[in-house]
Amino acid sequence: RAKAEFDRTICYYEQGMDENARYRRDMARDLWCAVERGEFYLAYQVQKSIDSGNTTGYEVLLRWNRPGHGNVSPAEFIPVAEECGAINAIGLWVLRSACEEAASWPEPYKIAVNVSGIQLAQVELIDTVRNTLLATGLAPHRLELEVTETAIIGDKQRALHSLRQIKAMGVSIAIDDFGTGYSSLDTLRSFPFDKIKLDRSFMSEVESNEQSKAIVRAILALGHSLSVPVLAEGVETREQLTVLRKEGCTEAQGFLLGRPGAIDWDDLLEASFSA
Ligand code: C2E
Ligand code: MG
Ligand code: MG
Ligand code: MG
């Protein structure tokens, strides 16, 4: 009787499994094979100094061309990859490919790579970063890891340990999407970081809404008093850039300066000759 009930429950569960859960399960299955099938590629988005207008580096953004589905947004597949564990192998591929690419760029340019909280919670990440730098010949100071505040809260002690060790190699750490996590100030107090990336949600109203502007100003002041540069994400208009310049923001990234895509080699070479 119990067996029949169990079967019925399972059957009910299978039927009741909503479209969404099924979609995620299939996506997880595909993600596990996507690296070896060569379905991933990288897009690069330029980061510029607001004062000089010079390129300082590029952030690498993962793209997945999923057979039968076309391009899937990382905002959609990264959470699934984190949930099923495929993020470790995928993250390794991203890091390796990005460092290989950046090793051929002229000296001052940095490559910024997003790192998931799942990766950060693994002690192997420390060796992975070290080995990747050795294998690709990229100087440590040219690599920046972007970590969100929420990535840190999972296993705080382990994440902290990894970040310290990686920083000790000379790699820099940026806090991504700053201001959207629920422990912003605590993060600032306890984690080693070299840059604050102001979340793009602050940009939408920075010109029109005094309250948004006041918050941006406060975060910039925070960066200033901690002697840490602040990069504004999601800059789409000249007006936003003007406000940011006036308020003393260090760097900017966004559609106004360049959409994620191929490296602009003219820009890289020109800037390195004039430097
Ligand atoms: P993120 O790291 O905060 O990356 C910035 C996102 O904002 C990118 O979305 C970028 O295309 C978008 N963006 C840039 N400028 C503008 C702008 O002016 N306006 C607007 N509306 N959007 C802009 P994307 O490429 O879809 O990536 C989304 C998120 O997925 C990333 O947010 C990051 O959290 C995650 N992600 C992407 N690649 C990787 C990766 O290799 N590893 C991990 N762990 N996460 C990744
Ligand atoms: Mg990022
Ligand atoms: Mg961000
Ligand atoms: Mg984001």
Coordinates of C-alpha atoms and ligand atoms in Angstrom, one line a residue:
R1 CA 0.0 0.0 0.0
A2 CA 2.8 2.3 0.9
K3 CA 4.5 1.5 -2.4
A4 CA 1.4 2.3 -4.4
E5 CA 1.1 5.5 -2.5
F6 CA 4.7 6.3 -3.2
D7 CA 4.4 5.6 -6.9
R8 CA 1.3 7.8 -7.0
T9 CA 3.1 10.6 -5.3
I10 CA 6.0 10.4 -7.7
C11 CA 3.7 10.3 -10.6
Y12 CA 1.8 13.3 -9.2
Y13 CA 5.1 15.1 -8.7
E14 CA 6.2 14.4 -12.2
Q15 CA 3.0 15.7 -13.7
G16 CA 2.9 18.6 -11.3
M17 CA 6.5 19.6 -12.1
D18 CA 5.9 22.9 -13.7
E19 CA 7.2 24.0 -17.1
N20 CA 9.7 26.1 -15.3
A21 CA 11.2 23.3 -13.2
R22 CA 11.4 21.1 -16.3
Y23 CA 13.1 23.9 -18.3
R24 CA 15.7 24.4 -15.6
R25 CA 16.4 20.6 -15.3
D26 CA 17.0 20.4 -19.1
M27 CA 19.1 23.5 -19.0
A28 CA 21.2 22.0 -16.2
R29 CA 21.7 18.9 -18.3
D30 CA 22.8 20.9 -21.3
L31 CA 25.1 23.1 -19.2
W32 CA 27.1 20.1 -18.1
C33 CA 28.1 19.4 -21.7
A34 CA 28.3 23.0 -23.0
V35 CA 32.1 23.5 -22.3
E36 CA 33.3 20.5 -24.2
R37 CA 30.8 21.1 -27.0
G38 CA 32.3 24.6 -27.5
E39 CA 29.0 26.4 -27.0
F40 CA 30.4 29.2 -24.9
Y41 CA 32.1 32.3 -26.0
L42 CA 33.2 35.5 -24.4
A43 CA 32.0 39.1 -24.9
Y44 CA 34.2 42.0 -23.7
Q45 CA 32.9 45.3 -22.4
V46 CA 35.2 48.3 -22.1
Q47 CA 35.8 50.1 -18.8
K48 CA 37.1 53.7 -19.0
S49 CA 38.6 56.3 -16.8
I50 CA 36.1 59.2 -16.5
D51 CA 38.8 61.8 -16.1
S52 CA 41.0 60.9 -19.1
G53 CA 38.6 58.9 -21.2
N54 CA 41.3 56.2 -21.5
T55 CA 40.5 52.5 -21.5
T56 CA 41.5 50.9 -18.3
G57 CA 40.4 47.4 -19.2
Y58 CA 37.6 45.1 -20.2
E59 CA 35.0 43.0 -18.3
V60 CA 34.5 39.6 -19.7
L61 CA 30.9 38.4 -20.0
L62 CA 30.0 34.9 -20.7
R63 CA 27.7 34.0 -23.7
W64 CA 26.0 30.7 -24.4
N65 CA 24.7 29.7 -27.8
R66 CA 22.4 26.9 -26.7
P67 CA 21.5 24.6 -29.6
G68 CA 17.8 24.9 -30.3
H69 CA 17.4 28.0 -28.1
G70 CA 19.9 30.5 -29.5
N71 CA 21.6 32.9 -27.1
V72 CA 20.6 32.5 -23.5
S73 CA 21.2 35.3 -21.1
P74 CA 23.8 34.7 -18.3
A75 CA 21.3 36.2 -15.9
E76 CA 19.2 33.1 -16.7
F77 CA 21.8 30.3 -17.0
I78 CA 24.3 31.3 -14.4
P79 CA 21.9 30.7 -11.5
V80 CA 21.1 27.3 -13.0
A81 CA 24.8 26.5 -13.3
E82 CA 25.3 27.5 -9.7
E83 CA 22.4 25.3 -8.6
C84 CA 23.6 22.2 -10.4
G85 CA 27.3 22.7 -9.8
A86 CA 28.4 23.1 -13.4
I87 CA 29.5 26.6 -12.6
N88 CA 32.9 25.3 -11.4
A89 CA 33.9 23.8 -14.7
I90 CA 32.3 26.7 -16.6
G91 CA 34.1 29.3 -14.4
L92 CA 37.4 27.5 -15.0
W93 CA 36.9 27.8 -18.7
V94 CA 36.0 31.5 -18.5
L95 CA 39.0 32.3 -16.4
R96 CA 41.4 30.4 -18.6
S97 CA 40.1 31.8 -21.8
A98 CA 40.0 35.3 -20.5
C99 CA 43.5 35.2 -19.2
E100 CA 44.8 33.7 -22.4
E101 CA 43.2 36.6 -24.3
A102 CA 44.4 39.3 -22.0
A103 CA 48.0 38.0 -22.0
S104 CA 48.2 39.3 -25.6
W105 CA 47.0 42.9 -24.8
P106 CA 49.4 45.8 -24.3
E107 CA 50.6 46.3 -20.7
P108 CA 48.2 48.5 -18.7
Y109 CA 44.9 46.9 -19.6
K110 CA 43.2 44.7 -17.1
I111 CA 40.7 41.9 -17.6
A112 CA 37.8 41.7 -15.1
V113 CA 36.3 38.2 -14.6
N114 CA 33.1 37.5 -12.7
V115 CA 33.4 34.8 -10.1
S116 CA 30.5 33.1 -8.5
G117 CA 30.0 32.5 -4.8
I118 CA 30.1 28.8 -5.4
Q119 CA 33.6 29.1 -6.9
L120 CA 34.6 31.3 -4.0
A121 CA 33.6 28.7 -1.5
Q122 CA 36.0 26.2 -2.9
V123 CA 39.6 26.2 -1.7
E124 CA 40.7 24.9 -5.1
L125 CA 40.0 28.4 -6.5
I126 CA 43.2 29.7 -5.0
D127 CA 45.3 27.1 -6.9
T128 CA 43.2 27.5 -10.0
V129 CA 43.9 31.2 -10.2
R130 CA 47.6 30.7 -9.5
N131 CA 48.0 28.0 -12.1
T132 CA 46.0 29.9 -14.7
L133 CA 48.3 32.9 -14.3
L134 CA 51.4 30.7 -14.6
A135 CA 50.0 28.8 -17.6
T136 CA 48.9 31.9 -19.6
G137 CA 51.8 34.2 -18.5
L138 CA 49.3 37.0 -17.5
A139 CA 50.8 39.2 -14.8
P140 CA 48.7 39.0 -11.6
H141 CA 48.1 42.8 -11.4
R142 CA 46.3 42.6 -14.8
L143 CA 43.6 40.3 -13.5
E144 CA 40.6 41.5 -11.5
L145 CA 38.0 39.2 -10.0
E146 CA 34.4 40.6 -9.7
V147 CA 32.6 39.3 -6.7
T148 CA 29.1 40.3 -5.6
E149 CA 28.1 40.9 -2.1
T150 CA 25.7 38.0 -2.1
A151 CA 28.5 35.7 -3.3
I152 CA 30.4 36.4 -0.1
I153 CA 27.6 35.7 2.4
G154 CA 27.3 32.0 1.8
D155 CA 30.4 30.7 3.6
K156 CA 31.9 33.9 4.8
Q157 CA 35.1 32.5 6.3
R158 CA 36.0 30.4 3.3
A159 CA 35.2 33.2 0.9
L160 CA 37.3 35.6 3.0
H161 CA 40.2 33.1 3.0
S162 CA 40.1 32.6 -0.8
L163 CA 39.9 36.4 -1.4
R164 CA 42.9 37.1 0.9
Q165 CA 45.0 34.4 -0.7
I166 CA 44.2 35.6 -4.2
K167 CA 44.8 39.2 -3.3
A168 CA 48.2 38.2 -1.9
M169 CA 49.2 37.0 -5.4
G170 CA 48.7 40.5 -6.7
V171 CA 45.3 40.0 -8.3
S172 CA 42.7 42.7 -7.5
I173 CA 39.1 42.3 -6.3
A174 CA 36.1 44.3 -7.2
I175 CA 32.8 44.3 -5.4
D176 CA 30.2 43.9 -8.2
D177 CA 26.6 45.3 -8.1
F178 CA 27.4 47.3 -5.0
G179 CA 24.4 48.6 -3.2
T180 CA 22.0 45.8 -4.1
G181 CA 23.1 43.3 -1.5
Y182 CA 21.6 43.5 1.9
S183 CA 24.8 43.9 3.8
S184 CA 26.7 46.5 1.9
L185 CA 28.4 48.2 4.8
D186 CA 29.3 45.0 6.5
T187 CA 30.9 43.8 3.3
L188 CA 33.0 47.0 3.2
R189 CA 34.1 46.4 6.7
S190 CA 35.2 42.8 6.5
F191 CA 36.4 42.1 3.0
P192 CA 39.6 42.9 1.1
F193 CA 38.7 44.7 -2.1
D194 CA 40.3 47.2 -4.5
K195 CA 37.3 48.6 -6.3
I196 CA 33.6 49.2 -5.9
K197 CA 31.3 48.7 -8.8
L198 CA 28.2 50.8 -8.3
D199 CA 25.2 48.8 -9.5
R200 CA 23.5 50.0 -12.7
S201 CA 20.1 50.3 -11.0
F202 CA 21.4 53.6 -9.5
M203 CA 22.1 55.0 -13.0
S204 CA 18.5 55.1 -14.2
E205 CA 17.5 58.1 -12.1
V206 CA 20.8 59.7 -11.2
E207 CA 20.1 62.8 -13.4
S208 CA 16.4 63.2 -12.5
N209 CA 15.9 62.0 -9.0
E210 CA 17.6 63.9 -6.1
Q211 CA 17.3 60.9 -3.8
S212 CA 19.2 58.6 -6.2
K213 CA 21.8 61.3 -6.7
A214 CA 22.2 61.6 -3.0
I215 CA 22.8 57.9 -2.6
V216 CA 25.3 57.8 -5.5
R217 CA 27.1 60.8 -3.9
A218 CA 27.2 58.9 -0.5
I219 CA 28.7 55.8 -2.1
L220 CA 31.3 57.9 -3.9
A221 CA 32.2 59.6 -0.7
L222 CA 32.5 56.2 0.9
G223 CA 34.9 55.0 -1.8
H224 CA 36.8 58.3 -1.4
S225 CA 37.3 57.9 2.3
L226 CA 38.4 54.3 1.9
S227 CA 40.7 55.3 -0.9
V228 CA 39.0 52.9 -3.2
P229 CA 38.0 53.8 -6.8
V230 CA 34.4 53.5 -7.7
L231 CA 33.3 52.3 -11.2
A232 CA 29.7 53.1 -12.3
E233 CA 28.0 50.3 -14.2
G234 CA 25.2 50.8 -16.8
V235 CA 26.1 54.3 -18.0
E236 CA 23.9 54.8 -21.0
T237 CA 23.7 58.6 -21.4
R238 CA 26.0 61.7 -21.6
E239 CA 23.9 63.2 -18.8
Q240 CA 24.7 60.3 -16.5
L241 CA 28.4 60.6 -17.3
T242 CA 28.3 64.3 -16.6
V243 CA 26.8 63.8 -13.2
L244 CA 29.3 61.1 -12.4
R245 CA 32.2 63.3 -13.4
K246 CA 31.0 66.1 -11.3
E247 CA 30.6 63.9 -8.3
G248 CA 34.1 62.5 -8.6
C249 CA 33.4 58.9 -9.8
T250 CA 36.6 57.2 -11.1
E251 CA 35.6 54.9 -13.9
A252 CA 32.5 54.1 -16.0
Q253 CA 31.2 51.1 -18.0
G254 CA 28.0 50.9 -20.0
F255 CA 26.4 51.1 -23.4
L256 CA 27.4 54.8 -23.9
L257 CA 31.1 53.7 -23.8
G258 CA 30.7 50.4 -25.5
R259 CA 28.4 47.4 -25.7
P260 CA 29.7 43.9 -24.8
G261 CA 31.3 42.4 -27.9
A262 CA 34.6 42.0 -29.6
I263 CA 37.8 43.7 -28.4
D264 CA 38.3 47.1 -30.0
W265 CA 42.0 46.6 -31.0
D266 CA 42.3 50.1 -32.5
D267 CA 41.3 51.6 -29.1
L268 CA 43.7 49.3 -27.2
L269 CA 46.7 50.0 -29.5
E270 CA 46.1 53.7 -29.8
A271 CA 45.8 54.2 -26.0
S272 CA 48.9 52.1 -25.4
F273 CA 51.0 54.3 -27.8
S274 CA 49.8 57.5 -26.3
A275 CA 50.5 56.3 -22.8
Ligands
C2E1 P1 27.4 41.9 -14.2 O1 28.7 41.3 -13.8 O2 27.0 43.0 -13.3 O3 27.6 42.4 -15.7 C1 27.1 43.6 -16.2 C2 25.8 43.3 -17.0 O4 25.2 44.6 -17.3 C3 26.0 42.6 -18.3 O5 24.9 41.8 -18.5 C4 26.1 43.7 -19.3 O6 25.8 43.3 -20.6 C5 25.1 44.6 -18.7 N1 25.3 46.0 -19.1 C6 26.4 46.7 -19.4 N2 26.2 48.0 -19.7 C7 24.9 48.2 -19.6 C8 24.1 49.4 -19.8 O7 24.6 50.4 -20.1 N3 22.8 49.2 -19.7 C9 22.2 48.0 -19.4 N4 20.9 47.9 -19.2 N5 22.9 46.9 -19.1 C10 24.3 47.0 -19.3 P2 25.1 40.3 -19.0 O8 26.2 40.1 -19.9 O9 23.7 39.8 -19.4 O10 25.4 39.5 -17.6 C11 24.5 39.5 -16.5 C12 25.2 38.9 -15.3 O11 25.6 37.6 -15.5 C13 26.5 39.6 -14.9 O12 26.2 40.9 -14.3 C14 27.1 38.6 -14.0 O13 26.6 38.7 -12.7 C15 26.7 37.3 -14.7 N6 27.8 36.8 -15.5 C16 28.1 37.1 -16.8 N7 29.2 36.4 -17.2 C17 29.6 35.7 -16.1 C18 30.7 34.7 -15.8 O14 31.6 34.5 -16.6 N8 30.7 34.1 -14.6 C19 29.8 34.4 -13.6 N9 29.8 33.8 -12.4 N10 28.8 35.3 -13.8 C20 28.7 35.9 -15.0
MG2 MG 30.5 41.9 -13.3
MG3 MG 27.6 44.3 -12.1
MG4 MG 24.7 42.7 -12.5

